[in-house]
Amino acid sequence: MQATAKPASSCGLDGHEAVKPISDVELRVIAQLDHQASGDRQWGLETVTSQGDLLVDISRPPEITDGVIKLHQSRLAELNPATGRIESLSSTARPGRPTQIVGVDASSNWIVWSESANTTLSAGAISVYSINRRSGVERRLGIVHGISVYPAVYERFAYVAGLVPAGGGTYRKVMYRAPVDGRGSFERFAANASQPASTTSALYFMRETPHAWQVRRIAAASAGASSTVRAIRKPAALMQLVADDETAAWVADLGAHRFRVEASVDAGVVQTLYTTRHQPGYPDAASAYVAFTQPGTHGYAAVAYLVQSHRTVCLGTGAAGSGGVTGAGRFVTWTADGGGKGPQLVVAEFR
């Protein structure tokens, strides 16, 4: 599991964006990994810690029968990309036998994740767990109902968004929170809210009103009061909110095939980082960059906006659209074509 790839010199985009090649001086490739764990089990990337370790879910590949995806039992593990060592985190002895690791978030002290016992991709009960990274103690925080329940850790709490029935076969989004140490249960935190994401100093989330989409922010000194960072009137939309360190980023869908990647750094003025005619996919934010994928002439390309130098650069090309861009701190990963070996994960560090 040693590094064999170099960052691509060109993203091969359609030319309307000022995307520059990345240099080896700026980015050091640590490893290029296949997704094989052991035997017939494979791993899939969930997130990256600020130390550069990969949090992965390990399971047998899903089965597809008559268009229905059947999932197998999975477990959460930590993978060191430099050595290839995999260490299990979640317990496999508890009832429920989780089949999906739905979402994962990590802070310096905690790892929080959500998992489902459903054997198909459908709405249902999602269990949320935490692990203290120092003691290794695992705790069950509670259950919420939904499909894509992605947690966020901020200060002493874990935040998740779920779905509650609203009548007529419809649902509305509700954000919950629970003490991350397990000493308490989930309580409703915000209505019509979803996509919690945290920076060092604030919690961000999406809020939908009848006429607009909003990015909301709660700072540590605000006593729980939220402020609007960005709002856009429907039918335009805001989506794909991510955050890390002091950077929060999201995608604005302006309609008529117009998209913008926007960000707020240190709770400052909202910046437009990138404009495109193609919907950016799978974004992530970190201290050094905001990254996402774009279709190009060489397949999907992994693109990053460098926060300090205000440059948009190409990380690499290949099968990036199927795996997205994920990272934390100065570490970044993207999926590339393994040259006949199938998709492989490139793990790199900004210098």
mmCIF file of C-alpha atoms in Angstrom:
data_model
loop_
_atom_site.group_PDB
_atom_site.id
_atom_site.type_symbol
_atom_site.label_atom_id
_atom_site.label_comp_id
_atom_site.label_asym_id
_atom_site.label_seq_id
_atom_site.Cartn_x
_atom_site.Cartn_y
_atom_site.Cartn_z
ATOM 1 C CA MET A 1 0.000 0.000 0.000
ATOM 2 C CA GLN A 2 2.627 2.521 -1.042
ATOM 3 C CA ALA A 3 2.188 5.691 -3.052
ATOM 4 C CA THR A 4 2.351 5.120 -6.788
ATOM 5 C CA ALA A 5 0.382 8.061 -8.176
ATOM 6 C CA LYS A 6 1.246 11.666 -8.877
ATOM 7 C CA PRO A 7 -1.338 14.448 -9.000
ATOM 8 C CA ALA A 8 -2.627 15.013 -12.530
ATOM 9 C CA SER A 9 -1.290 18.056 -14.379
ATOM 10 C CA SER A 10 -4.659 19.044 -15.832
ATOM 11 C CA CYS A 11 -8.270 18.542 -14.817
ATOM 12 C CA GLY A 12 -9.478 18.500 -18.419
ATOM 13 C CA LEU A 13 -12.451 20.734 -17.653
ATOM 14 C CA ASP A 14 -14.349 22.539 -20.373
ATOM 15 C CA GLY A 15 -12.194 25.658 -20.217
ATOM 16 C CA HIS A 16 -14.522 28.163 -18.610
ATOM 17 C CA GLU A 17 -12.870 27.817 -15.215
ATOM 18 C CA ALA A 18 -9.436 29.070 -14.218
ATOM 19 C CA VAL A 19 -8.183 25.746 -12.863
ATOM 20 C CA LYS A 20 -4.424 25.437 -12.478
ATOM 21 C CA PRO A 21 -2.336 22.277 -12.085
ATOM 22 C CA ILE A 22 -1.163 21.331 -8.620
ATOM 23 C CA SER A 23 2.564 20.933 -8.033
ATOM 24 C CA ASP A 24 4.392 18.302 -6.004
ATOM 25 C CA VAL A 25 5.731 21.131 -3.841
ATOM 26 C CA GLU A 26 2.190 21.890 -2.669
ATOM 27 C CA LEU A 27 0.858 18.347 -2.349
ATOM 28 C CA ARG A 28 2.580 15.178 -1.114
ATOM 29 C CA VAL A 29 0.925 11.868 -2.017
ATOM 30 C CA ILE A 30 1.035 9.550 0.999
ATOM 31 C CA ALA A 31 -0.612 6.452 -0.436
ATOM 32 C CA GLN A 32 -2.789 5.050 -3.188
ATOM 33 C CA LEU A 33 -5.022 2.349 -1.714
ATOM 34 C CA ASP A 34 -7.345 -0.297 -3.056
ATOM 35 C CA HIS A 35 -10.480 -1.056 -1.063
ATOM 36 C CA GLN A 36 -9.607 -4.615 -0.026
ATOM 37 C CA ALA A 37 -9.792 -5.338 3.725
ATOM 38 C CA SER A 38 -9.519 -9.108 4.232
ATOM 39 C CA GLY A 39 -11.090 -12.107 2.539
ATOM 40 C CA ASP A 40 -14.248 -11.025 0.720
ATOM 41 C CA ARG A 41 -14.591 -7.838 2.775
ATOM 42 C CA GLN A 42 -13.931 -4.350 1.461
ATOM 43 C CA TRP A 43 -13.796 -0.945 3.067
ATOM 44 C CA GLY A 44 -15.440 2.307 2.080
ATOM 45 C CA LEU A 45 -14.260 5.735 3.186
ATOM 46 C CA GLU A 46 -16.526 7.639 5.588
ATOM 47 C CA THR A 47 -14.321 10.552 6.651
ATOM 48 C CA VAL A 48 -10.745 11.628 7.402
ATOM 49 C CA THR A 49 -9.433 12.778 10.764
ATOM 50 C CA SER A 50 -7.303 15.895 11.181
ATOM 51 C CA GLN A 51 -4.345 13.536 11.854
ATOM 52 C CA GLY A 52 -4.768 11.963 8.410
ATOM 53 C CA ASP A 53 -6.246 8.611 9.479
ATOM 54 C CA LEU A 54 -9.198 7.225 7.503
ATOM 55 C CA LEU A 55 -12.456 6.227 9.186
ATOM 56 C CA VAL A 56 -13.928 3.443 7.058
ATOM 57 C CA ASP A 57 -16.799 0.973 7.095
ATOM 58 C CA ILE A 58 -15.930 -2.660 6.399
ATOM 59 C CA SER A 59 -18.380 -5.142 4.909
ATOM 60 C CA ARG A 60 -18.929 -7.564 2.061
ATOM 61 C CA PRO A 61 -19.897 -5.897 -1.234
ATOM 62 C CA PRO A 62 -23.653 -5.247 -1.619
ATOM 63 C CA GLU A 63 -25.747 -7.581 -3.755
ATOM 64 C CA ILE A 64 -28.059 -6.225 -6.454
ATOM 65 C CA THR A 65 -31.071 -8.374 -7.400
ATOM 66 C CA ASP A 66 -33.780 -7.048 -9.741
ATOM 67 C CA GLY A 67 -32.598 -3.526 -9.057
ATOM 68 C CA VAL A 68 -32.794 -3.918 -5.245
ATOM 69 C CA ILE A 69 -29.573 -3.359 -3.310
ATOM 70 C CA LYS A 70 -29.061 -5.768 -0.416
ATOM 71 C CA LEU A 71 -26.533 -4.661 2.197
ATOM 72 C CA HIS A 72 -24.427 -6.768 4.545
ATOM 73 C CA GLN A 73 -23.302 -6.241 8.118
ATOM 74 C CA SER A 74 -20.635 -3.553 8.445
ATOM 75 C CA ARG A 75 -18.397 -2.181 11.168
ATOM 76 C CA LEU A 76 -16.534 1.063 11.693
ATOM 77 C CA ALA A 77 -12.737 0.978 11.650
ATOM 78 C CA GLU A 78 -9.715 3.282 11.504
ATOM 79 C CA LEU A 79 -7.174 2.834 8.694
ATOM 80 C CA ASN A 80 -3.649 4.243 8.774
ATOM 81 C CA PRO A 81 -2.915 5.084 5.111
ATOM 82 C CA ALA A 82 0.870 5.007 5.543
ATOM 83 C CA THR A 83 0.984 1.475 7.001
ATOM 84 C CA GLY A 84 -2.318 0.010 5.782
ATOM 85 C CA ARG A 85 -3.156 -1.135 9.327
ATOM 86 C CA ILE A 86 -6.884 -1.385 10.095
ATOM 87 C CA GLU A 87 -8.177 -1.229 13.670
ATOM 88 C CA SER A 88 -11.844 -1.877 14.530
ATOM 89 C CA LEU A 89 -13.698 0.833 16.427
ATOM 90 C CA SER A 90 -17.358 -0.184 16.643
ATOM 91 C CA SER A 91 -18.560 -3.247 18.536
ATOM 92 C CA THR A 92 -19.954 -6.204 16.577
ATOM 93 C CA ALA A 93 -21.403 -7.895 19.688
ATOM 94 C CA ARG A 94 -24.469 -5.688 20.190
ATOM 95 C CA PRO A 95 -27.967 -6.574 18.878
ATOM 96 C CA GLY A 96 -29.264 -5.100 15.626
ATOM 97 C CA ARG A 97 -26.294 -6.136 13.472
ATOM 98 C CA PRO A 98 -25.845 -2.850 11.574
ATOM 99 C CA THR A 99 -25.799 -3.132 7.803
ATOM 100 C CA GLN A 100 -25.037 0.478 6.962
ATOM 101 C CA ILE A 101 -22.649 2.987 8.448
ATOM 102 C CA VAL A 102 -24.656 6.057 7.373
ATOM 103 C CA GLY A 103 -22.390 8.937 8.399
ATOM 104 C CA VAL A 104 -19.366 9.714 10.579
ATOM 105 C CA ASP A 105 -17.882 12.825 12.175
ATOM 106 C CA ALA A 106 -14.777 13.180 14.326
ATOM 107 C CA SER A 107 -13.323 15.788 16.665
ATOM 108 C CA SER A 108 -10.138 15.756 18.699
ATOM 109 C CA ASN A 109 -11.882 13.854 21.507
ATOM 110 C CA TRP A 110 -14.837 12.056 19.926
ATOM 111 C CA ILE A 111 -15.957 9.957 16.971
ATOM 112 C CA VAL A 112 -19.713 9.972 16.333
ATOM 113 C CA TRP A 113 -21.460 7.847 13.716
ATOM 114 C CA SER A 114 -24.919 6.723 12.658
ATOM 115 C CA GLU A 115 -25.812 3.226 11.512
ATOM 116 C CA SER A 116 -28.850 1.325 10.302
ATOM 117 C CA ALA A 117 -29.962 -2.308 10.478
ATOM 118 C CA ASN A 118 -31.921 -1.968 7.211
ATOM 119 C CA THR A 119 -30.833 -4.366 4.504
ATOM 120 C CA THR A 120 -31.921 -1.934 1.767
ATOM 121 C CA LEU A 121 -31.421 1.763 1.144
ATOM 122 C CA SER A 122 -34.635 3.070 2.723
ATOM 123 C CA ALA A 123 -35.886 5.275 5.528
ATOM 124 C CA GLY A 124 -35.955 3.739 8.979
ATOM 125 C CA ALA A 125 -34.575 3.827 12.484
ATOM 126 C CA ILE A 126 -30.990 5.111 12.616
ATOM 127 C CA SER A 127 -28.917 4.453 15.747
ATOM 128 C CA VAL A 128 -26.280 7.009 16.756
ATOM 129 C CA TYR A 129 -23.125 6.068 18.682
ATOM 130 C CA SER A 130 -20.043 7.791 20.023
ATOM 131 C CA ILE A 131 -16.550 6.690 21.024
ATOM 132 C CA ASN A 132 -14.263 8.589 23.359
ATOM 133 C CA ARG A 133 -10.974 8.637 21.434
ATOM 134 C CA ARG A 134 -8.904 8.591 24.639
ATOM 135 C CA SER A 135 -10.701 5.898 26.648
ATOM 136 C CA GLY A 136 -12.113 3.871 23.751
ATOM 137 C CA VAL A 137 -15.500 3.679 25.502
ATOM 138 C CA GLU A 138 -18.432 3.302 23.081
ATOM 139 C CA ARG A 139 -21.883 4.684 23.944
ATOM 140 C CA ARG A 140 -25.262 4.558 22.234
ATOM 141 C CA LEU A 141 -26.713 8.078 22.087
ATOM 142 C CA GLY A 142 -30.179 7.223 20.764
ATOM 143 C CA ILE A 143 -32.330 6.662 17.683
ATOM 144 C CA VAL A 144 -33.635 9.048 15.021
ATOM 145 C CA HIS A 145 -35.660 8.254 11.902
ATOM 146 C CA GLY A 146 -34.494 9.118 8.402
ATOM 147 C CA ILE A 147 -32.324 8.025 5.476
ATOM 148 C CA SER A 148 -29.201 10.220 5.323
ATOM 149 C CA VAL A 149 -28.505 10.910 8.988
ATOM 150 C CA TYR A 150 -25.070 12.536 9.054
ATOM 151 C CA PRO A 151 -23.896 13.572 12.537
ATOM 152 C CA ALA A 152 -21.799 16.561 13.607
ATOM 153 C CA VAL A 153 -19.851 17.003 16.835
ATOM 154 C CA TYR A 154 -19.787 20.486 18.356
ATOM 155 C CA GLU A 155 -18.625 21.242 21.885
ATOM 156 C CA ARG A 156 -20.377 18.771 24.243
ATOM 157 C CA PHE A 157 -23.096 17.614 21.843
ATOM 158 C CA ALA A 158 -23.717 15.391 18.844
ATOM 159 C CA TYR A 159 -26.170 16.823 16.297
ATOM 160 C CA VAL A 160 -28.204 14.884 13.731
ATOM 161 C CA ALA A 161 -31.149 15.646 11.455
ATOM 162 C CA GLY A 162 -34.066 13.249 11.060
ATOM 163 C CA LEU A 163 -37.546 13.077 9.559
ATOM 164 C CA VAL A 164 -40.897 13.295 11.380
ATOM 165 C CA PRO A 165 -44.330 12.655 9.795
ATOM 166 C CA ALA A 166 -46.106 15.830 8.688
ATOM 167 C CA GLY A 167 -49.354 14.247 7.416
ATOM 168 C CA GLY A 168 -50.475 13.200 3.982
ATOM 169 C CA GLY A 169 -47.496 10.926 3.515
ATOM 170 C CA THR A 170 -45.056 13.838 3.840
ATOM 171 C CA TYR A 171 -42.215 14.425 6.275
ATOM 172 C CA ARG A 172 -40.434 17.438 7.701
ATOM 173 C CA LYS A 173 -36.839 17.772 8.786
ATOM 174 C CA VAL A 174 -35.956 18.201 12.447
ATOM 175 C CA MET A 175 -32.492 18.595 13.975
ATOM 176 C CA TYR A 176 -31.759 16.874 17.287
ATOM 177 C CA ARG A 177 -28.908 16.962 19.744
ATOM 178 C CA ALA A 178 -27.689 14.726 22.580
ATOM 179 C CA PRO A 179 -24.714 14.896 24.959
ATOM 180 C CA VAL A 180 -21.831 13.259 23.127
ATOM 181 C CA ASP A 181 -20.779 11.363 26.273
ATOM 182 C CA GLY A 182 -24.136 9.534 26.381
ATOM 183 C CA ARG A 183 -25.330 11.204 29.590
ATOM 184 C CA GLY A 184 -28.679 12.212 28.165
ATOM 185 C CA SER A 185 -31.057 11.493 25.297
ATOM 186 C CA PHE A 186 -31.809 13.214 21.996
ATOM 187 C CA GLU A 187 -33.923 16.370 22.178
ATOM 188 C CA ARG A 188 -35.374 18.509 19.390
ATOM 189 C CA PHE A 189 -33.060 21.395 18.628
ATOM 190 C CA ALA A 190 -34.356 23.113 15.456
ATOM 191 C CA ALA A 191 -37.351 22.640 13.142
ATOM 192 C CA ASN A 192 -37.067 22.527 9.337
ATOM 193 C CA ALA A 193 -33.313 22.059 9.774
ATOM 194 C CA SER A 194 -30.811 19.594 8.334
ATOM 195 C CA GLN A 195 -27.159 19.018 7.414
ATOM 196 C CA PRO A 196 -25.438 19.960 10.694
ATOM 197 C CA ALA A 197 -21.725 20.697 10.285
ATOM 198 C CA SER A 198 -19.262 22.172 12.756
ATOM 199 C CA THR A 199 -16.162 24.346 12.706
ATOM 200 C CA THR A 200 -13.881 24.986 15.660
ATOM 201 C CA SER A 201 -15.976 27.923 16.849
ATOM 202 C CA ALA A 202 -19.514 27.397 15.501
ATOM 203 C CA LEU A 203 -22.252 24.995 14.467
ATOM 204 C CA TYR A 204 -23.746 25.443 10.988
ATOM 205 C CA PHE A 205 -26.950 23.949 9.549
ATOM 206 C CA MET A 206 -29.379 24.325 6.657
ATOM 207 C CA ARG A 207 -32.865 25.693 7.300
ATOM 208 C CA GLU A 208 -35.733 25.624 4.828
ATOM 209 C CA THR A 209 -38.567 28.172 4.943
ATOM 210 C CA PRO A 210 -41.585 28.328 2.611
ATOM 211 C CA HIS A 211 -39.789 30.819 0.372
ATOM 212 C CA ALA A 212 -36.053 30.418 0.947
ATOM 213 C CA TRP A 213 -33.067 28.286 1.910
ATOM 214 C CA GLN A 214 -30.728 29.517 4.650
ATOM 215 C CA VAL A 215 -27.309 28.649 6.024
ATOM 216 C CA ARG A 216 -27.530 29.304 9.775
ATOM 217 C CA ARG A 217 -24.700 29.650 12.279
ATOM 218 C CA ILE A 218 -24.579 29.255 16.072
ATOM 219 C CA ALA A 219 -21.416 30.531 17.740
ATOM 220 C CA ALA A 220 -20.176 29.445 21.148
ATOM 221 C CA ALA A 221 -20.774 32.917 22.622
ATOM 222 C CA SER A 222 -24.318 33.289 21.221
ATOM 223 C CA ALA A 223 -26.123 31.304 23.951
ATOM 224 C CA GLY A 224 -27.737 29.078 21.328
ATOM 225 C CA ALA A 225 -29.101 31.875 19.139
ATOM 226 C CA SER A 226 -28.549 31.367 15.405
ATOM 227 C CA SER A 227 -27.820 33.952 12.738
ATOM 228 C CA THR A 228 -28.266 33.759 8.968
ATOM 229 C CA VAL A 229 -24.979 33.485 7.063
ATOM 230 C CA ARG A 230 -26.505 33.046 3.605
ATOM 231 C CA ALA A 231 -30.062 33.036 2.245
ATOM 232 C CA ILE A 232 -31.395 32.433 -1.245
ATOM 233 C CA ARG A 233 -34.971 32.627 -2.487
ATOM 234 C CA LYS A 234 -36.636 29.598 -4.045
ATOM 235 C CA PRO A 235 -36.636 28.080 -6.620
ATOM 236 C CA ALA A 236 -32.876 28.553 -6.196
ATOM 237 C CA ALA A 237 -31.433 26.314 -3.482
ATOM 238 C CA LEU A 238 -28.530 25.844 -1.089
ATOM 239 C CA MET A 239 -27.210 22.309 -0.514
ATOM 240 C CA GLN A 240 -24.292 20.094 0.476
ATOM 241 C CA LEU A 241 -23.188 22.019 3.581
ATOM 242 C CA VAL A 242 -19.775 20.975 4.967
ATOM 243 C CA ALA A 243 -17.404 22.452 7.562
ATOM 244 C CA ASP A 244 -14.048 21.955 9.255
ATOM 245 C CA ASP A 245 -11.591 24.050 11.288
ATOM 246 C CA GLU A 246 -12.837 27.612 10.588
ATOM 247 C CA THR A 247 -14.268 27.057 7.089
ATOM 248 C CA ALA A 248 -17.893 26.313 6.188
ATOM 249 C CA ALA A 249 -18.801 25.720 2.536
ATOM 250 C CA TRP A 250 -21.867 24.824 0.479
ATOM 251 C CA VAL A 251 -23.204 24.716 -3.088
ATOM 252 C CA ALA A 252 -25.708 27.271 -4.434
ATOM 253 C CA ASP A 253 -27.978 26.064 -7.241
ATOM 254 C CA LEU A 254 -29.003 29.255 -9.049
ATOM 255 C CA GLY A 255 -31.051 27.502 -11.731
ATOM 256 C CA ALA A 256 -30.520 27.379 -15.522
ATOM 257 C CA HIS A 257 -27.407 25.175 -15.044
ATOM 258 C CA ARG A 258 -25.626 27.745 -12.884
ATOM 259 C CA PHE A 259 -23.858 26.627 -9.717
ATOM 260 C CA ARG A 260 -21.543 28.283 -7.216
ATOM 261 C CA VAL A 261 -19.317 26.866 -4.506
ATOM 262 C CA GLU A 262 -19.461 29.380 -1.644
ATOM 263 C CA ALA A 263 -17.728 29.572 1.733
ATOM 264 C CA SER A 264 -17.490 31.517 4.962
ATOM 265 C CA VAL A 265 -14.045 31.588 6.577
ATOM 266 C CA ASP A 266 -13.750 32.680 10.219
ATOM 267 C CA ALA A 267 -17.413 33.757 10.088
ATOM 268 C CA GLY A 268 -16.444 36.453 7.622
ATOM 269 C CA VAL A 269 -18.112 37.637 4.432
ATOM 270 C CA VAL A 270 -19.454 34.856 2.203
ATOM 271 C CA GLN A 271 -17.066 34.250 -0.694
ATOM 272 C CA THR A 272 -17.742 32.752 -4.112
ATOM 273 C CA LEU A 273 -14.961 30.221 -4.695
ATOM 274 C CA TYR A 274 -16.006 28.629 -7.976
ATOM 275 C CA THR A 275 -18.730 29.012 -10.615
ATOM 276 C CA THR A 276 -19.701 26.309 -13.083
ATOM 277 C CA ARG A 277 -22.412 24.967 -15.388
ATOM 278 C CA HIS A 278 -22.078 21.498 -13.815
ATOM 279 C CA GLN A 279 -23.331 20.691 -10.346
ATOM 280 C CA PRO A 280 -20.301 20.257 -8.051
ATOM 281 C CA GLY A 281 -20.317 16.886 -6.351
ATOM 282 C CA TYR A 282 -19.253 15.576 -2.950
ATOM 283 C CA PRO A 283 -17.672 18.734 -1.457
ATOM 284 C CA ASP A 284 -15.591 18.874 1.701
ATOM 285 C CA ALA A 285 -13.944 21.685 3.649
ATOM 286 C CA ALA A 286 -10.713 21.795 5.619
ATOM 287 C CA SER A 287 -8.228 24.307 6.986
ATOM 288 C CA ALA A 288 -6.242 24.399 3.743
ATOM 289 C CA TYR A 289 -8.918 24.002 1.068
ATOM 290 C CA VAL A 290 -12.508 23.502 -0.072
ATOM 291 C CA ALA A 291 -12.678 20.566 -2.500
ATOM 292 C CA PHE A 292 -15.313 19.005 -4.774
ATOM 293 C CA THR A 293 -15.653 17.066 -8.029
ATOM 294 C CA GLN A 294 -16.462 18.207 -11.566
ATOM 295 C CA PRO A 295 -17.033 16.306 -14.840
ATOM 296 C CA GLY A 296 -14.262 16.849 -17.394
ATOM 297 C CA THR A 297 -12.829 15.430 -20.578
ATOM 298 C CA HIS A 298 -10.850 12.803 -18.591
ATOM 299 C CA GLY A 299 -13.758 11.639 -16.429
ATOM 300 C CA TYR A 300 -14.491 13.267 -13.113
ATOM 301 C CA ALA A 301 -11.902 15.646 -11.721
ATOM 302 C CA ALA A 302 -11.101 16.440 -8.097
ATOM 303 C CA VAL A 303 -10.822 20.226 -7.723
ATOM 304 C CA ALA A 304 -9.683 22.240 -4.697
ATOM 305 C CA TYR A 305 -9.849 25.923 -3.825
ATOM 306 C CA LEU A 306 -6.786 26.774 -1.700
ATOM 307 C CA VAL A 307 -7.937 29.077 1.088
ATOM 308 C CA GLN A 308 -4.606 30.805 1.771
ATOM 309 C CA SER A 309 -3.463 31.435 -1.798
ATOM 310 C CA HIS A 310 -6.972 31.957 -3.292
ATOM 311 C CA ARG A 311 -6.216 29.557 -6.171
ATOM 312 C CA THR A 312 -8.345 26.857 -7.735
ATOM 313 C CA VAL A 313 -6.246 23.803 -8.559
ATOM 314 C CA CYS A 314 -6.630 20.310 -9.982
ATOM 315 C CA LEU A 315 -5.879 17.464 -7.578
ATOM 316 C CA GLY A 316 -6.430 14.573 -9.967
ATOM 317 C CA THR A 317 -8.705 12.905 -12.482
ATOM 318 C CA GLY A 318 -10.279 9.528 -13.087
ATOM 319 C CA ALA A 319 -13.171 8.007 -11.139
ATOM 320 C CA ALA A 320 -13.367 10.877 -8.644
ATOM 321 C CA GLY A 321 -17.082 11.347 -9.231
ATOM 322 C CA SER A 322 -17.856 7.961 -7.715
ATOM 323 C CA GLY A 323 -16.016 8.635 -4.490
ATOM 324 C CA GLY A 324 -15.872 12.389 -4.101
ATOM 325 C CA VAL A 325 -13.292 14.419 -2.214
ATOM 326 C CA THR A 326 -12.886 14.009 1.541
ATOM 327 C CA GLY A 327 -10.422 15.462 3.990
ATOM 328 C CA ALA A 328 -9.628 17.305 7.193
ATOM 329 C CA GLY A 329 -6.899 19.657 8.328
ATOM 330 C CA ARG A 330 -4.203 19.516 5.643
ATOM 331 C CA PHE A 331 -5.136 16.020 4.414
ATOM 332 C CA VAL A 332 -7.229 15.317 1.316
ATOM 333 C CA THR A 333 -8.400 12.162 -0.452
ATOM 334 C CA TRP A 334 -10.001 11.522 -3.826
ATOM 335 C CA THR A 335 -10.853 8.467 -5.894
ATOM 336 C CA ALA A 336 -8.747 7.840 -9.002
ATOM 337 C CA ASP A 337 -8.557 5.252 -11.756
ATOM 338 C CA GLY A 338 -6.281 2.459 -10.574
ATOM 339 C CA GLY A 339 -5.132 1.533 -14.079
ATOM 340 C CA GLY A 340 -6.904 -1.808 -14.388
ATOM 341 C CA LYS A 341 -6.989 -2.408 -10.629
ATOM 342 C CA GLY A 342 -10.328 -0.640 -10.169
ATOM 343 C CA PRO A 343 -10.934 2.639 -8.342
ATOM 344 C CA GLN A 344 -8.290 3.505 -5.783
ATOM 345 C CA LEU A 345 -8.174 6.117 -3.048
ATOM 346 C CA VAL A 346 -5.371 8.688 -3.246
ATOM 347 C CA VAL A 347 -4.372 10.090 0.159
ATOM 348 C CA ALA A 348 -2.303 13.284 0.134
ATOM 349 C CA GLU A 349 -1.155 16.108 2.383
ATOM 350 C CA PHE A 350 -0.786 19.804 1.603
ATOM 351 C CA ARG A 351 2.648 21.077 2.537
#
